[in-house]
XYZ file of C-alpha atoms in Angstrom:
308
model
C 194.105 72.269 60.113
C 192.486 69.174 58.914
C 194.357 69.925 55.164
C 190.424 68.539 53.476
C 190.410 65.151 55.621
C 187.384 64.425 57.414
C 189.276 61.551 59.377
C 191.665 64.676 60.974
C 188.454 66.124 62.896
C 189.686 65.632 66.574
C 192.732 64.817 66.708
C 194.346 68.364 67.907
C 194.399 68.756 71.592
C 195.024 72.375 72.647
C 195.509 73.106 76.022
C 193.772 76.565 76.788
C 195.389 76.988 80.598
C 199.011 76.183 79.936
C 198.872 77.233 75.942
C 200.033 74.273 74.147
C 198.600 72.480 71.378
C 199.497 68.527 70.314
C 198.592 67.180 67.117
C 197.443 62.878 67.858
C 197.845 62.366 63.968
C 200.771 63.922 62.868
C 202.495 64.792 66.127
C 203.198 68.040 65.776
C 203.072 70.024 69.458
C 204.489 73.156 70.350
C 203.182 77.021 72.158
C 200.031 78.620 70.930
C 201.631 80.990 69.246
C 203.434 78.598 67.438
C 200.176 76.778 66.203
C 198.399 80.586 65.479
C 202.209 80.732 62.610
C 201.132 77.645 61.198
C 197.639 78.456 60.719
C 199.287 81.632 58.335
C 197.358 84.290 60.321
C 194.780 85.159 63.183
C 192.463 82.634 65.055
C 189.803 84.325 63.928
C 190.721 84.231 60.304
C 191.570 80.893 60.293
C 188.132 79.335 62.137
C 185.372 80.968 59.255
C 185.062 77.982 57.051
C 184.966 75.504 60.230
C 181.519 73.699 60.269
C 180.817 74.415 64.468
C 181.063 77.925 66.262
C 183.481 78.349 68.702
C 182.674 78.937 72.624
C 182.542 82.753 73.755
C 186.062 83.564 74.656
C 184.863 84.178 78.191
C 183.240 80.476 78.470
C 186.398 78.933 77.511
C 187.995 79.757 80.600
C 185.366 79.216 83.029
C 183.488 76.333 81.721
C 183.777 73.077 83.808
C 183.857 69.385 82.646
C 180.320 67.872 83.228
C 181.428 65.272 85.407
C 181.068 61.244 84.480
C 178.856 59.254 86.497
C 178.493 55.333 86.477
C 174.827 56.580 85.585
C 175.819 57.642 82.741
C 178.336 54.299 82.087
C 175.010 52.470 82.770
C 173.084 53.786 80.332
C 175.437 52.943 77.782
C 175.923 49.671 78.936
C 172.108 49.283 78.679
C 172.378 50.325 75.060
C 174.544 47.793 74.148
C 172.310 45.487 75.333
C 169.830 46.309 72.778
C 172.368 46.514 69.791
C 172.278 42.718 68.377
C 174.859 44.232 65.724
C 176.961 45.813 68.241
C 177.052 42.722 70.780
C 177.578 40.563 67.770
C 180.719 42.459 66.374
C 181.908 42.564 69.846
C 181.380 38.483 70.865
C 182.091 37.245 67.371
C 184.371 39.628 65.679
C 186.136 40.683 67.905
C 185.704 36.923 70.306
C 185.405 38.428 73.586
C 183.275 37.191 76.145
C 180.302 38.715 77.808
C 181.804 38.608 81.030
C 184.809 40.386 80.326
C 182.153 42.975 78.335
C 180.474 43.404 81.532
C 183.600 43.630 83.862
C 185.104 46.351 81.333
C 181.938 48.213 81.470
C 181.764 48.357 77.933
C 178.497 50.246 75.828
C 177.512 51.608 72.709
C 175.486 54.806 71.431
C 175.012 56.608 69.080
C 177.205 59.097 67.766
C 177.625 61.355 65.043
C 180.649 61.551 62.615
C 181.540 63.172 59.836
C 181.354 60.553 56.793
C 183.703 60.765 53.264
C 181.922 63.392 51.774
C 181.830 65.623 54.850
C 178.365 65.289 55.990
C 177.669 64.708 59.940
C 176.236 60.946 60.557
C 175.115 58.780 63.402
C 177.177 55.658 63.566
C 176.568 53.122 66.199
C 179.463 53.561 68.338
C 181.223 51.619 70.997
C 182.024 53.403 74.123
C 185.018 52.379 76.561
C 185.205 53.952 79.871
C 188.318 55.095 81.461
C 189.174 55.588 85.546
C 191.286 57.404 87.661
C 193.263 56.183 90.881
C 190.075 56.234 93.134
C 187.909 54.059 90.973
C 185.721 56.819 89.785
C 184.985 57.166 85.983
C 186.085 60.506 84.228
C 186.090 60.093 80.382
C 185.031 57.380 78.032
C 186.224 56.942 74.398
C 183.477 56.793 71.473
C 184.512 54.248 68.618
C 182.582 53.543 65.552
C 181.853 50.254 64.522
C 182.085 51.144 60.834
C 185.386 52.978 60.705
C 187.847 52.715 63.299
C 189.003 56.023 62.795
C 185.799 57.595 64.500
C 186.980 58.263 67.658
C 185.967 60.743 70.471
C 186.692 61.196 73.776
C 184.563 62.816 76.605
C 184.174 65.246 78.288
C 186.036 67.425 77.201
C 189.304 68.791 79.041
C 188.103 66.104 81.434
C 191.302 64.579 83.693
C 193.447 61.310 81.647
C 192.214 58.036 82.906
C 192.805 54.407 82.257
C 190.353 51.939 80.613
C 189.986 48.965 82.884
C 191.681 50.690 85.879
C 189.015 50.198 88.277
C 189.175 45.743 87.580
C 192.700 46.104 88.737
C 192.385 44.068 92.445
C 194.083 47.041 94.966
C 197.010 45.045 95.587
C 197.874 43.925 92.624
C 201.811 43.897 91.767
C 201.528 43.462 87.956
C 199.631 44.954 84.772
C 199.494 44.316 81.583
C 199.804 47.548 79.741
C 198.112 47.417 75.781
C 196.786 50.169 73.091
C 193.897 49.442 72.595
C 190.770 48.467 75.078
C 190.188 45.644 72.979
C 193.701 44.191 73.319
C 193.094 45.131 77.119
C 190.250 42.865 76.837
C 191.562 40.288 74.962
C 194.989 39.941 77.395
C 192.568 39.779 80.508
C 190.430 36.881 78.813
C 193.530 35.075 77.555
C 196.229 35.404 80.271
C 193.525 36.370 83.680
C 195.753 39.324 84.445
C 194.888 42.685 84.983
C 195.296 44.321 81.956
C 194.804 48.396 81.370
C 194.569 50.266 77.777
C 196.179 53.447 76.754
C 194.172 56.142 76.680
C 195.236 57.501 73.369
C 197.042 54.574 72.193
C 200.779 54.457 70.959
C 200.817 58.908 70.450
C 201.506 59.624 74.120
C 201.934 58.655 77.609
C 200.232 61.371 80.047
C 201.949 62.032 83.065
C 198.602 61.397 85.027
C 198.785 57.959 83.792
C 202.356 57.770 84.771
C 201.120 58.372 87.800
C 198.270 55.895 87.938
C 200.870 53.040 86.949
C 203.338 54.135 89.720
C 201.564 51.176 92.165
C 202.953 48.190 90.002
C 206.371 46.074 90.449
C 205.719 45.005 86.814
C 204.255 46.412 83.709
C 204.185 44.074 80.867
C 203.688 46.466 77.683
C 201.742 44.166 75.166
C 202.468 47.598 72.551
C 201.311 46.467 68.611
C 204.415 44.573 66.771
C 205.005 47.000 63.928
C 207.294 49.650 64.560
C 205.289 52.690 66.054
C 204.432 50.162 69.493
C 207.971 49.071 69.358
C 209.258 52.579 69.426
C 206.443 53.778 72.057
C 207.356 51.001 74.342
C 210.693 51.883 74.084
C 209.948 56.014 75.106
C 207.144 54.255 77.699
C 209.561 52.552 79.672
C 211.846 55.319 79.835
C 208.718 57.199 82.000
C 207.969 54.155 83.859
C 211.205 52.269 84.896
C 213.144 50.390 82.235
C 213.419 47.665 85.051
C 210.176 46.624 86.045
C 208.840 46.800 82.500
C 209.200 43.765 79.849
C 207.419 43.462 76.484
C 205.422 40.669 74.816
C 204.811 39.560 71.722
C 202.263 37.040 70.166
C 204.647 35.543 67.471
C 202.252 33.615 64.603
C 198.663 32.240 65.261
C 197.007 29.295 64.662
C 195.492 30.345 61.872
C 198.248 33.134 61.166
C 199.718 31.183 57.894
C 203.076 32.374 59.332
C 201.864 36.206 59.643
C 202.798 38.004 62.789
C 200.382 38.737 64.961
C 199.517 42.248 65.406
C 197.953 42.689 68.841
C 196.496 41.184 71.745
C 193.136 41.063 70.369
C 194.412 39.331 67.032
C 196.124 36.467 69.226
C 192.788 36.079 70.521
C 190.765 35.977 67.666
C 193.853 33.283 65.734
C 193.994 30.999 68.868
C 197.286 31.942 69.753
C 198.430 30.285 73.414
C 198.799 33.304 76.168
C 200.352 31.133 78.548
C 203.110 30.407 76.126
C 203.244 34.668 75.059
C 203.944 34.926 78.849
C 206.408 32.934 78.990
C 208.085 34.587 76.403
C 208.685 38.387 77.745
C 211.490 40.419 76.096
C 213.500 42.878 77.471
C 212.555 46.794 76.379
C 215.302 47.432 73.223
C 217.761 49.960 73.169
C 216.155 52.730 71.018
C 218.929 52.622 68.860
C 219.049 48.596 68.439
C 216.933 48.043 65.300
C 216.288 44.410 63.528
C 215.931 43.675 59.693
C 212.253 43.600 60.517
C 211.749 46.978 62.173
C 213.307 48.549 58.926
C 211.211 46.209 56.577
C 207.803 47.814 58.511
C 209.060 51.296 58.506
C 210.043 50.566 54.237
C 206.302 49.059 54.230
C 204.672 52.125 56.165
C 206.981 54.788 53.710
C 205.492 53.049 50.383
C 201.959 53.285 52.505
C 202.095 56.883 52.886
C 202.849 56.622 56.658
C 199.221 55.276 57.613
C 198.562 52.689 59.122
């Protein structure tokens, strides 16, 4: 189902125990059997001009997670100490500071992704860990440096988890909520907040997650300002309490010619002033309140081809 794209490899989730599938680009989700109609015919039919063999049916139902050590964070953290290009796209590209690097855990490997024309490729890859509840690591995200669109996450069928859950301080009342790491980053080093990611970005909200989140008076949702993270924060604070949850917004940059500023991370790198962000928190909008602006983006993202 990746209709000849190369950027649709691993996207689809399918759940094998409760027989669901979810599509993270498109969004399509529904029952197995549902997903086997789509495909026009039989699993097996469908999976013979896929470049990887599928698992033996009976692994598939038996096979366990390897389990994510801070070992294994380390030695990714050690690699990124050794990647001039990847520490310099990180401190100057992206201006965050080695501290906050180090606090977030952050590496780098090497991973391999299909390029354009189809053929696998190592790309130098960033790699963001995520944590549950009790501090302990159980998936990190992959992220090529040269196309953003590289992503992987692992283990496999490994539980949800939240990058930069484990700087949170245990009695914190407050949490900045972003989607991406480095807009989790970037709010931490601006604002000195705690300040969590999304582990899939805008697509979805796991209830694990929900859970995770269930400890804070306030979440301040710092969503991208286009209208996919306006609409997400609007279906997020439905799951996490329309009343402790307010939104920010960057407004222009220093060096934003008037532009609005995307992200969290952009308002870093265009020197815009957190403290004066903070003070600016919105209410969550009524789903069905739009501005002139909101249809403008969604005109913008039509004539685009719906990608961002």
């Amino acid at each position: 189902p990746t209709r000849g794209d190369p950027t649709n490899l691993y996207k689809l989730n399918v759940h094998i125990r409760l027989g669901v599938y979810h599509c993270f680009r498109c969004g399509a989700k529904g029952k197995w059997w549902s997903f086997r109609e789509k495909l026009g015919g039989t699993m097996r039919d469908q999976i013979q001009g896929v470049a990887f063999d599928p698992p033996a049916a009976s692994k598939i139902h038996t096979a366990k997670p390897q389990a994510l050590t801070e070992a294994d964070i380390d030695v990714m953290v050690d690699f990124l100490k050794d990647s001039p290009r990847a520490m310099d796209y990180l401190l100057n590209e992206r201006a965050l500071s080695a501290s906050v690097l180090k606090k977030y855990r952050v590496g780098a490997c090497k991973t391999t992704f299909l390029s354009p024309d189809g053929a696998p490729t190592p790309q130098l890859s960033l790699t963001f860990p995520m944590y549950d509840a009790t501090r302990n690591p159980v998936r990190y995200k992959t992220r090529s440096i040269d196309d953003k669109r590289n992503m992987r996450l692992a283990p496999k069928s490994a539980p949800w988890g939240l990058f930069g859950l484990h700087t949170v301080p245990e009695h914190a009342e407050a949490v900045i909520l972003t989607e991406g790491e480095f807009d989790a980053m970037a709010a931490h080093q601006g604002t000195g907040l705690p300040a969590v990611s999304l582990p899939i970005g805008a697509a979805s909200l796991p209830l694990e997650v929900v859970a995770m989140l269930e400890r804070f008076a306030k979440i301040y949702l710092w969503l991208d300002d286009d209208v996919v993270g306006r609409r997400a924060a609007t279906a997020f604070a439905k799951k996490l309490g329309v009343a402790r949850c307010v939104m920010l917004r960057a407004g222009v940059g220093e060096e934003g010619g008037g532009a609005v500023v995307k992200d969290a991370n952009d308002a870093l790198r265009m020197g815009v002033d957190f403290a004066e962000v903070m003070s600016r928190t919105m209410p969550v909008p009524h789903e069905r309140i739009l501005r002139f602006g909101d249809l403008r983006d969604e005109v913008f993202s039509v004539l685009q081809g719906g990608r961002d």
